Each structure stands twice: as structure tokens, then as C-alpha cells.
């Protein structure tokens, strides 16, 4: 069965430091891969997505993610974190068919220290 | 209005009340979804509607009753809820057919059952 694992429940980084959030998936083929961000009390906003082609994808707010097929991973990175990046981040695996579906990881809560 | 709009943003209801959550999308999408987000639990897909037809019901209790009168509107009718139903209810939409671009989420309705 398809699944998404985000091994880090909570991460704290200092403002200006680099960030990497981990995501591993289980799926029989190359899925569609997504990262979403959720600020407190808000819905989920799409940061970036990967379908095919270049394995390094750029998103909004200075985020990027790299698809590594051999590791079944799609880690999210940012070179320099800003205080406004504090939020919860969700990795999702999707696939097409009769109805497109997304399965979400359990999320990683990011705290940013001044 | 743009994107996906959910009303109300907050709702407090007693266990014997009947209320409805509303979702409206202005993106021209043809699929809509209800998700439940509880603290410390993964996002739970509740219902999927594709071209107004319900295509998925993930074993949701009958006290939750969805309605999709057209591709732009989705309702979740609530009755005789339990305190454990308190959660953030998120609506999302997507475009079926062609490249799967992921879901667009609303800001959610924070439901408290007392």
C-alpha cells in the first residue's frame, strides 16, 4: 500500500540556518510528489511539486526539493530560514487514475529560533 | 472571491445540534474533497466527489453527511456529533483529467463539539 513517512515530528532551527525536512514514500511506481505548508489555523498551501524530469524542483518562498528514486525520498530544503517559515510541513504522494488522490505524511512542525 | 472558500471559520455546536459546513471553489475544478485534521493525527480523507458524484467514502460515520449539488459547491451536514469529532475540517478541490496538479485547500472550519 502507498504510504508517506516524515520521520521528524518536530524540528527547531535558528533563523538564517539551513533547513532540510525529510520525506520517504512507498509506492510501486514514480508518484507525483508534493510539499504543503500549513500555518496555524489555516489550510494547506502548496509549496512545490514533482511529476517528472529534473529531480530538483523549485517552489515558492525559496524552498526546493530533490527527488531521489533510489532512496524513495523527496526532501525539502531551504538555504536560509526566516522566522516566518515557522509552520507545519506536509509531504504528500499522489497518483492519477479515475480520481486523483493524495496521501499525506503526518507532518513536521518547524520552530524558528531568533 | 478566488480559490477555495470555507464557511464558517469557527463553529461550536452541542451534541444534539444540526449544522452544515460549506465549501465553494472558484477554480473551475471538477473534484472536491473533505478532510478531517485532528491534533497529533494524520490528515484523514473523508469524502471524494468527482463531477458531483461521490466516488469515495472512507468509512465515515453516518452523522457526517456530504452533499455536492454542483462542481463548485460542497457541503458537510453534521448531526448528533460526538466530542471526538472536534477537529479542523478542510475542503479541497482539484482538476481531474490531464496532469494532476495537486489539491487546492480552503482555510478550514474549526469545529468544537461540546
Coordinates of N, CA and C in Angstrom, one line a residue:
Chain A
X1 N 0.9 -1.2 0.0 CA 0.0 0.0 0.0 C 0.9 1.2 0.0
X2 N 0.3 2.3 -0.6 CA 1.1 3.5 -0.6 C 1.2 4.2 0.8
X3 N 2.3 4.8 1.0 CA 2.5 5.4 2.3 C 3.5 6.5 2.2
X4 N 3.4 7.5 3.2 CA 4.4 8.6 3.3 C 4.9 8.7 4.7
X5 N 6.2 8.8 4.9 CA 6.8 8.9 6.2 C 7.5 10.2 6.3
X6 N 7.2 10.9 7.3 CA 8.0 12.1 7.7 C 8.6 11.8 9.1
X7 N 9.8 11.4 9.1 CA 10.4 10.9 10.4 C 10.5 11.9 11.5
X8 N 10.6 13.1 11.2 CA 10.8 14.2 12.2 C 9.5 14.8 12.5
X9 N 9.0 14.7 13.7 CA 7.8 15.3 14.1 C 7.9 16.8 14.4
X10 N 9.1 17.1 15.0 CA 9.3 18.5 15.4 C 10.8 18.8 15.1
X11 N 11.0 20.0 14.5 CA 12.4 20.5 14.3 C 12.5 21.9 14.7
X12 N 13.6 22.2 15.3 CA 13.9 23.6 15.7 C 15.2 24.1 15.0
X13 N 15.1 25.2 14.3 CA 16.4 25.7 13.7 C 16.5 27.2 14.0
X14 N 17.7 27.7 13.9 CA 17.9 29.1 14.2 C 17.6 29.9 12.9
X15 N 17.2 31.1 13.0 CA 16.9 32.0 11.9 C 18.2 32.2 11.1
X16 N 18.2 32.0 9.8 CA 19.3 32.1 9.0 C 20.0 30.8 8.7
X17 N 19.7 29.8 9.5 CA 20.3 28.5 9.3 C 19.6 27.8 8.1
X18 N 20.3 26.7 7.6 CA 19.7 25.9 6.6 C 18.7 24.9 7.1
X19 N 17.9 24.4 6.3 CA 16.8 23.5 6.7 C 16.7 22.4 5.7
X20 N 16.5 21.2 6.3 CA 16.1 20.0 5.4 C 15.1 19.2 6.2
X21 N 13.9 19.0 5.6 CA 12.9 18.2 6.1 C 12.8 16.9 5.3
X22 N 12.7 15.8 6.0 CA 12.8 14.5 5.3 C 11.4 13.9 5.0
X23 N 11.4 13.3 3.8 CA 10.1 12.6 3.4 C 10.5 11.3 2.6
X24 N 9.9 10.2 3.0 CA 10.1 9.0 2.3 C 8.8 8.4 1.9
X25 N 8.7 7.8 0.8 CA 7.4 7.3 0.4 C 7.5 5.8 0.0
X26 N 6.4 5.2 -0.1 CA 6.3 3.8 -0.5 C 5.2 3.8 -1.6
X27 N 5.7 3.4 -2.8 CA 4.8 3.4 -4.0 C 5.4 2.5 -5.1
X28 N 4.6 1.8 -5.8 CA 5.1 0.9 -6.8 C 5.8 1.5 -8.0
X29 N 5.4 2.8 -8.3 CA 6.0 3.4 -9.5 C 6.4 4.8 -9.0
X30 N 6.8 5.7 -9.9 CA 7.2 7.0 -9.6 C 5.9 7.8 -9.4
X31 N 5.7 8.3 -8.2 CA 4.4 9.0 -7.9 C 4.6 10.5 -8.2
X32 N 3.5 11.2 -8.1 CA 3.5 12.6 -8.0 C 3.9 13.0 -6.6
X33 N 4.7 13.9 -6.4 CA 5.2 14.3 -5.0 C 5.0 15.7 -4.8
X34 N 4.5 16.0 -3.6 CA 4.2 17.4 -3.2 C 4.7 17.7 -1.8
X35 N 4.9 19.0 -1.6 CA 5.1 19.5 -0.2 C 4.1 20.7 0.0
X36 N 3.4 20.6 1.1 CA 2.5 21.6 1.5 C 2.9 22.2 2.8
X37 N 2.5 23.5 3.1 CA 2.8 24.1 4.4 C 1.5 24.6 5.0
X38 N 1.4 24.5 6.3 CA 0.2 24.9 7.0 C 0.6 25.8 8.2
X39 N 0.1 27.1 8.1 CA 0.3 28.0 9.2 C -0.8 27.7 10.2
X40 N -0.7 28.1 11.5 CA -1.7 27.8 12.5 C -3.1 28.3 12.1
X41 N -4.1 27.4 12.2 CA -5.4 27.8 11.9 C -5.8 28.0 10.5
X42 N -4.8 27.6 9.6 CA -5.0 27.8 8.1 C -5.1 26.5 7.4
X43 N -5.5 26.6 6.1 CA -5.4 25.4 5.3 C -4.0 25.1 4.8
X44 N -3.9 24.2 3.9 CA -2.6 23.8 3.4 C -2.3 24.5 2.1
X45 N -1.1 25.1 2.0 CA -0.7 25.8 0.8 C 0.4 25.0 0.1
X46 N 0.3 24.9 -1.2 CA 1.2 24.1 -2.0 C 2.5 24.9 -2.1
X47 N 3.6 24.2 -1.7 CA 5.0 24.8 -1.8 C 5.6 24.4 -3.2
X48 N 5.5 23.2 -3.5 CA 6.2 22.7 -4.8 C 5.7 21.3 -5.1
X49 N 6.0 20.9 -6.3 CA 5.5 19.5 -6.7 C 6.5 19.0 -7.7
X50 N 6.5 17.6 -7.8 CA 7.4 16.9 -8.8 C 6.5 15.9 -9.5
X51 N 6.7 15.9 -10.8 CA 6.0 14.9 -11.6 C 7.0 14.1 -12.4
X52 N 7.9 14.7 -13.0 CA 8.9 14.0 -13.8 C 10.0 15.0 -14.2
X53 N 11.0 14.5 -14.9 CA 12.1 15.4 -15.4 C 13.1 15.7 -14.3
X54 N 13.6 16.9 -14.3 CA 14.6 17.4 -13.4 C 14.2 17.0 -11.9
X55 N 15.1 16.4 -11.3 CA 14.8 15.9 -9.9 C 14.9 16.9 -8.9
X56 N 15.4 18.1 -9.2 CA 15.5 19.2 -8.2 C 14.4 20.2 -8.7
X57 N 13.5 20.4 -7.8 CA 12.4 21.3 -8.2 C 12.4 22.5 -7.2
X58 N 12.0 23.7 -7.8 CA 12.0 24.9 -7.1 C 10.5 25.2 -6.7
X59 N 10.3 25.8 -5.6 CA 9.0 26.2 -5.2 C 8.9 27.6 -4.7
X60 N 7.8 27.9 -4.0 CA 7.6 29.3 -3.6 C 8.4 29.5 -2.3
X61 N 8.5 30.7 -1.9 CA 9.2 31.1 -0.6 C 10.6 30.6 -0.5
X62 N 11.3 30.4 -1.6 CA 12.7 30.0 -1.5 C 12.9 28.5 -1.2
X63 N 11.9 27.7 -1.2 CA 12.1 26.3 -1.0 C 12.4 25.5 -2.2
X64 N 13.1 24.4 -2.0 CA 13.4 23.4 -3.1 C 13.3 22.0 -2.5
X65 N 13.1 21.1 -3.4 CA 13.1 19.7 -3.0 C 13.7 18.8 -4.1
X66 N 14.3 17.7 -3.6 CA 15.0 16.8 -4.5 C 14.4 15.4 -4.5
X67 N 14.1 14.9 -5.6 CA 13.6 13.6 -5.7 C 14.7 12.6 -5.9
X68 N 14.8 11.6 -5.1 CA 15.8 10.6 -5.2 C 15.1 9.2 -5.3
X69 N 15.1 8.7 -6.5 CA 14.4 7.5 -6.7 C 15.0 6.3 -5.9
X70 N 16.3 6.3 -5.9 CA 17.0 5.1 -5.2 C 16.7 5.1 -3.7
X71 N 16.4 6.2 -3.2 CA 16.1 6.3 -1.7 C 14.6 6.5 -1.5
X72 N 13.8 6.6 -2.5 CA 12.4 6.8 -2.3 C 12.2 8.0 -1.4
X73 N 12.9 9.1 -1.7 CA 12.8 10.3 -0.8 C 12.5 11.5 -1.7
X74 N 12.0 12.5 -1.0 CA 11.7 13.8 -1.6 C 11.8 14.8 -0.5
X75 N 13.1 15.1 -0.1 CA 13.4 16.0 1.0 C 13.2 17.5 0.6
X76 N 12.7 18.3 1.5 CA 12.5 19.7 1.3 C 13.7 20.5 1.9
X77 N 14.2 21.5 1.2 CA 15.3 22.2 1.7 C 15.1 23.7 1.6
X78 N 15.8 24.5 2.4 CA 15.8 25.9 2.3 C 17.2 26.4 2.8
X79 N 17.9 27.2 2.0 CA 19.3 27.6 2.4 C 19.3 28.4 3.7
X80 N 18.3 29.3 3.9 CA 18.4 30.2 5.0 C 16.9 30.5 5.5
X81 N 16.7 30.0 6.7 CA 15.3 30.0 7.2 C 15.0 31.4 7.8
X82 N 13.8 31.8 7.6 CA 13.2 33.1 8.1 C 12.2 32.7 9.2
X83 N 12.0 33.7 10.1 CA 11.1 33.4 11.2 C 9.7 33.1 10.7
X84 N 9.3 33.7 9.6 CA 8.0 33.4 9.0 C 7.8 32.0 8.5
X85 N 8.9 31.3 8.4 CA 8.8 29.9 7.9 C 8.3 28.9 9.0
X86 N 8.2 29.4 10.2 CA 7.6 28.5 11.3 C 6.2 28.1 10.9
X87 N 6.0 26.8 10.8 CA 4.7 26.3 10.4 C 4.8 24.8 10.4
X88 N 3.8 24.1 10.0 CA 3.8 22.7 9.8 C 3.9 22.3 8.3
X89 N 4.8 21.4 8.0 CA 5.1 21.0 6.6 C 4.6 19.5 6.4
X90 N 3.9 19.4 5.3 CA 3.4 18.1 5.0 C 3.9 17.6 3.6
X91 N 4.4 16.4 3.6 CA 4.8 15.8 2.3 C 3.6 14.9 1.9
X92 N 3.4 14.9 0.6 CA 2.2 14.1 0.0 C 2.6 13.3 -1.2
X93 N 2.1 12.2 -1.4 CA 2.3 11.3 -2.5 C 0.9 11.3 -3.3
X94 N 1.0 11.4 -4.6 CA -0.3 11.4 -5.3 C -0.1 10.5 -6.6
X95 N -1.2 10.1 -7.1 CA -1.3 9.4 -8.3 C -2.6 9.6 -9.0
X96 N -2.6 9.5 -10.3 CA -3.7 9.7 -11.1 C -4.5 8.5 -11.3
X97 N -5.6 8.6 -12.0 CA -6.5 7.4 -12.2 C -7.9 7.9 -12.3
X98 N -8.9 7.1 -11.9 CA -10.3 7.6 -12.0 C -10.5 8.9 -11.2
X99 N -9.8 8.9 -10.1 CA -9.8 10.1 -9.3 C -8.4 10.3 -8.8
X100 N -7.9 11.5 -8.9 CA -6.6 11.8 -8.4 C -6.6 11.7 -6.9
X101 N -5.6 11.1 -6.3 CA -5.6 11.0 -4.8 C -4.3 11.5 -4.2
X102 N -4.3 12.0 -3.1 CA -3.1 12.3 -2.3 C -3.2 11.6 -1.0
X103 N -2.0 11.1 -0.6 CA -1.8 10.6 0.8 C -0.8 11.5 1.4
X104 N -1.1 11.9 2.7 CA -0.2 12.8 3.4 C 0.6 12.2 4.4
X105 N 1.8 12.7 4.7 CA 2.6 12.3 5.9 C 2.0 12.9 7.1
X106 N 2.5 12.6 8.2 CA 2.0 13.1 9.5 C 2.5 14.5 9.8
X107 N 3.3 15.1 9.0 CA 3.7 16.4 9.2 C 5.0 16.6 10.0
X108 N 5.7 17.7 9.8 CA 6.8 18.1 10.6 C 6.6 19.6 11.0
X109 N 6.6 19.8 12.3 CA 6.4 21.1 12.9 C 7.7 21.8 13.0
X110 N 7.9 22.9 12.3 CA 9.1 23.7 12.3 C 9.0 24.9 13.2
X111 N 9.9 25.0 14.2 CA 10.1 26.2 15.0 C 11.3 26.9 14.6
X112 N 11.3 28.2 14.6 CA 12.5 29.0 14.2 C 12.9 29.9 15.4
X113 N 14.1 29.7 15.9 CA 14.6 30.5 17.0 C 15.3 31.8 16.5
X114 N 15.1 32.9 17.2 CA 15.7 34.1 16.8 C 17.2 34.0 16.8
Chain B
X1 N -14.1 36.6 -5.3 CA -13.6 35.5 -4.5 C -12.7 34.6 -5.4
X2 N -11.6 34.2 -4.8 CA -10.8 33.3 -5.6 C -10.4 32.1 -4.7
X3 N -10.0 31.0 -5.3 CA -9.5 29.8 -4.6 C -10.7 29.0 -4.0
X4 N -10.4 28.5 -2.8 CA -11.4 27.7 -2.1 C -11.8 28.4 -0.8
X5 N -13.1 28.6 -0.7 CA -13.6 29.3 0.5 C -14.5 28.4 1.4
X6 N -14.2 28.4 2.6 CA -14.9 27.6 3.6 C -15.6 28.5 4.6
X7 N -16.9 28.2 4.9 CA -17.6 28.9 5.9 C -18.4 27.9 6.8
X8 N -18.6 28.2 8.1 CA -17.9 29.3 8.8 C -16.5 28.9 9.1
X9 N -15.7 29.8 9.6 CA -14.3 29.6 10.0 C -14.3 28.8 11.3
X10 N -15.2 29.2 12.2 CA -15.3 28.5 13.5 C -16.7 28.1 13.8
X11 N -16.9 27.0 14.5 CA -18.3 26.5 14.8 C -18.2 25.8 16.1
X12 N -19.1 26.2 17.0 CA -19.2 25.4 18.3 C -20.7 24.9 18.3
X13 N -20.8 23.6 18.5 CA -22.1 23.0 18.5 C -22.3 22.0 19.6
X14 N -23.5 21.9 20.0 CA -23.8 20.8 21.0 C -24.0 19.5 20.3
X15 N -24.0 18.4 21.1 CA -24.1 17.1 20.5 C -25.5 16.8 19.9
X16 N -26.5 17.6 20.2 CA -27.8 17.4 19.7 C -28.1 18.3 18.5
X17 N -27.2 19.2 18.2 CA -27.4 20.2 17.1 C -27.3 19.6 15.8
X18 N -27.8 20.3 14.8 CA -27.6 20.0 13.4 C -27.0 21.3 12.7
X19 N -25.9 21.1 12.1 CA -25.2 22.3 11.4 C -24.6 21.8 10.1
X20 N -24.2 22.7 9.3 CA -23.6 22.4 8.0 C -22.4 23.2 7.7
X21 N -21.4 22.6 7.2 CA -20.2 23.3 6.7 C -20.3 23.5 5.2
X22 N -19.8 24.6 4.7 CA -19.9 24.9 3.3 C -18.5 25.2 2.7
X23 N -18.4 24.7 1.5 CA -17.2 24.9 0.7 C -17.5 25.3 -0.7
X24 N -16.8 26.3 -1.2 CA -17.0 26.8 -2.5 C -15.7 27.0 -3.2
X25 N -15.6 26.5 -4.4 CA -14.3 26.7 -5.2 C -14.6 27.5 -6.4
X26 N -13.6 28.4 -6.7 CA -13.8 29.3 -7.8 C -12.7 29.1 -8.8
X27 N -12.2 27.8 -8.9 CA -11.1 27.5 -9.8 C -11.5 26.7 -11.0
X28 N -12.8 26.4 -11.1 CA -13.2 25.6 -12.3 C -12.8 24.2 -12.2
X29 N -12.5 23.7 -11.0 CA -12.2 22.3 -10.7 C -13.4 21.4 -10.8
X30 N -13.2 20.1 -11.0 CA -14.3 19.2 -11.1 C -14.3 18.1 -10.0
X31 N -13.4 18.2 -9.1 CA -13.4 17.2 -8.0 C -13.2 18.0 -6.7
X32 N -13.9 17.5 -5.6 CA -13.8 18.2 -4.3 C -13.7 17.1 -3.2
X33 N -13.1 17.5 -2.1 CA -12.8 16.6 -1.1 C -13.1 17.2 0.3
X34 N -13.4 16.3 1.3 CA -13.4 16.7 2.7 C -12.4 15.9 3.4
X35 N -11.6 16.7 4.2 CA -10.6 16.0 5.1 C -10.9 16.5 6.5
X36 N -10.5 15.6 7.4 CA -10.5 15.9 8.8 C -9.1 15.9 9.4
X37 N -8.8 17.0 10.1 CA -7.5 17.1 10.7 C -7.6 17.3 12.2
X38 N -7.2 16.2 12.9 CA -7.2 16.2 14.4 C -5.8 16.4 14.9
X39 N -5.7 16.9 16.1 CA -4.4 17.1 16.7 C -3.6 15.7 16.8
X40 N -2.4 15.8 16.4 CA -1.5 14.6 16.5 C -1.9 13.4 15.7
X41 N -2.8 13.6 14.7 CA -3.2 12.5 13.8 C -3.0 13.0 12.3
X42 N -2.7 12.0 11.4 CA -2.6 12.4 10.0 C -3.9 12.9 9.5
X43 N -3.8 13.7 8.4 CA -5.0 14.1 7.7 C -5.8 12.9 7.2
X44 N -7.1 12.9 7.5 CA -7.9 11.8 7.1 C -8.9 12.2 6.0
X45 N -8.8 11.5 4.9 CA -9.7 11.8 3.8 C -11.0 11.2 4.2
X46 N -12.1 12.0 4.1 CA -13.4 11.6 4.4 C -14.2 11.2 3.2
X47 N -14.4 12.2 2.3 CA -15.2 12.0 1.1 C -14.5 12.6 -0.1
X48 N -14.8 12.0 -1.3 CA -14.4 12.5 -2.6 C -15.5 12.6 -3.5
X49 N -15.6 13.7 -4.2 CA -16.7 13.9 -5.2 C -15.9 14.3 -6.5
X50 N -16.4 13.5 -7.5 CA -15.8 13.7 -8.9 C -17.0 14.0 -9.8
X51 N -17.0 15.2 -10.4 CA -18.1 15.6 -11.2 C -19.4 15.4 -10.5
X52 N -19.5 15.9 -9.3 CA -20.7 15.8 -8.4 C -21.0 14.5 -7.9
X53 N -20.4 13.4 -8.3 CA -20.7 12.1 -7.9 C -19.7 11.7 -6.8
X54 N -20.3 11.1 -5.7 CA -19.4 10.6 -4.7 C -18.7 9.4 -5.1
X55 N -17.4 9.5 -5.1 CA -16.6 8.3 -5.5 C -15.8 7.6 -4.4
X56 N -15.9 8.3 -3.2 CA -15.2 7.6 -2.1 C -15.8 8.1 -0.8
X57 N -16.0 7.1 0.1 CA -16.4 7.4 1.5 C -15.6 6.5 2.4
X58 N -14.7 7.1 3.1 CA -13.7 6.3 3.8 C -14.3 5.9 5.2
X59 N -15.3 5.1 5.2 CA -15.9 4.6 6.4 C -16.2 5.7 7.4
X60 N -16.8 6.7 6.9 CA -17.1 7.9 7.8 C -18.5 7.6 8.4
X61 N -18.6 7.9 9.7 CA -19.9 7.6 10.4 C -21.0 8.4 9.8
X62 N -22.2 7.9 9.9 CA -23.3 8.5 9.2 C -23.8 9.8 9.8
X63 N -23.2 10.2 10.9 CA -23.5 11.5 11.5 C -22.9 12.6 10.6
X64 N -22.0 12.2 9.7 CA -21.5 13.2 8.7 C -22.1 12.8 7.4
X65 N -22.8 13.8 6.8 CA -23.5 13.6 5.5 C -23.0 14.6 4.5
X66 N -22.3 14.2 3.4 CA -21.9 15.2 2.5 C -23.0 15.4 1.4
X67 N -22.8 16.6 0.8 CA -23.7 16.9 -0.4 C -22.9 17.8 -1.4
X68 N -23.1 17.4 -2.6 CA -22.4 18.2 -3.7 C -23.4 18.5 -4.8
X69 N -24.0 19.6 -4.7 CA -25.1 20.0 -5.7 C -24.5 20.3 -7.0
X70 N -23.3 20.8 -7.1 CA -22.6 21.1 -8.4 C -21.1 21.0 -8.2
X71 N -20.4 21.2 -9.2 CA -18.9 21.0 -9.1 C -18.2 22.1 -8.3
X72 N -18.9 23.2 -8.0 CA -18.3 24.3 -7.3 C -18.7 24.3 -5.8
X73 N -19.6 23.6 -5.4 CA -20.1 23.6 -4.0 C -20.1 22.3 -3.4
X74 N -19.7 22.3 -2.1 CA -19.6 21.0 -1.3 C -20.1 21.4 0.1
X75 N -20.9 20.5 0.6 CA -21.4 20.7 2.0 C -21.1 19.5 2.8
X76 N -21.0 19.7 4.1 CA -20.9 18.6 5.1 C -21.9 18.9 6.2
X77 N -23.0 18.1 6.1 CA -24.0 18.2 7.1 C -23.7 17.4 8.4
X78 N -23.9 18.0 9.5 CA -23.5 17.4 10.8 C -24.7 17.2 11.7
X79 N -24.8 16.1 12.3 CA -25.9 15.9 13.3 C -25.4 14.9 14.4
X80 N -25.9 15.1 15.6 CA -25.6 14.3 16.7 C -24.1 13.9 16.8
X81 N -23.3 14.9 16.7 CA -21.8 14.7 16.8 C -21.4 14.3 18.2
X82 N -20.1 13.8 18.2 CA -19.5 13.4 19.5 C -18.3 14.4 19.7
X83 N -17.9 14.5 21.0 CA -16.8 15.4 21.3 C -15.5 15.0 20.5
X84 N -15.3 13.8 20.2 CA -14.1 13.4 19.4 C -14.2 13.8 17.9
X85 N -15.3 14.4 17.5 CA -15.4 14.9 16.2 C -14.9 16.3 16.1
X86 N -14.5 16.9 17.2 CA -13.9 18.2 17.2 C -12.6 18.1 16.5
X87 N -12.4 19.0 15.5 CA -11.3 19.0 14.6 C -11.3 20.1 13.6
X88 N -10.3 20.2 12.8 CA -10.3 21.2 11.7 C -10.8 20.4 10.5
X89 N -11.8 20.9 9.8 CA -12.3 20.2 8.6 C -11.9 21.0 7.4
X90 N -11.2 20.4 6.5 CA -10.6 21.0 5.4 C -11.3 20.5 4.1
X91 N -11.6 21.5 3.3 CA -12.1 21.2 2.0 C -11.0 21.4 0.9
X92 N -11.0 20.6 -0.1 CA -10.0 20.8 -1.2 C -10.7 20.6 -2.5
X93 N -10.0 21.0 -3.6 CA -10.5 20.8 -4.9 C -9.3 20.5 -5.8
X94 N -9.6 19.8 -6.9 CA -8.6 19.5 -7.9 C -9.3 19.4 -9.3
X95 N -8.4 19.4 -10.3 CA -8.9 19.2 -11.7 C -8.6 17.8 -12.1
X96 N -9.6 17.0 -12.4 CA -9.5 15.6 -12.9 C -9.2 15.7 -14.4
X97 N -8.4 14.7 -14.8 CA -8.1 14.7 -16.3 C -6.9 15.5 -16.5
X98 N -6.0 15.0 -17.4 CA -4.8 15.8 -17.6 C -3.8 15.6 -16.5
X99 N -2.8 16.5 -16.5 CA -1.8 16.5 -15.4 C -2.4 16.7 -14.1
X100 N -2.1 15.9 -13.1 CA -2.5 16.1 -11.7 C -1.7 17.2 -11.1
X101 N -2.3 18.3 -10.7 CA -1.6 19.4 -10.2 C -1.7 19.5 -8.7
X102 N -2.3 18.5 -8.1 CA -2.4 18.5 -6.6 C -3.7 19.2 -6.2
X103 N -3.9 19.3 -4.9 CA -5.1 19.9 -4.4 C -4.9 21.3 -4.0
X104 N -6.0 22.1 -4.1 CA -6.1 23.4 -3.5 C -7.0 23.4 -2.3
X105 N -6.5 23.8 -1.2 CA -7.2 23.7 0.1 C -7.9 25.0 0.5
X106 N -9.0 24.9 1.2 CA -9.6 26.1 1.9 C -8.9 26.3 3.2
X107 N -9.3 27.3 3.9 CA -8.7 27.6 5.2 C -9.2 26.7 6.3
X108 N -10.3 26.0 6.1 CA -10.8 25.1 7.1 C -11.9 25.7 8.0
X109 N -12.6 24.8 8.6 CA -13.6 25.2 9.6 C -13.2 24.5 10.9
X110 N -12.9 25.3 11.9 CA -12.5 24.7 13.2 C -13.8 24.4 14.0
X111 N -14.1 23.1 14.2 CA -15.3 22.6 14.8 C -15.0 22.2 16.2
X112 N -15.8 22.7 17.1 CA -15.8 22.2 18.5 C -17.1 21.7 18.9
X113 N -17.2 20.4 19.4 CA -18.4 19.8 19.8 C -18.4 19.8 21.3
X114 N -19.4 20.4 21.9 CA -19.5 20.4 23.4 C -20.7 19.6 23.9

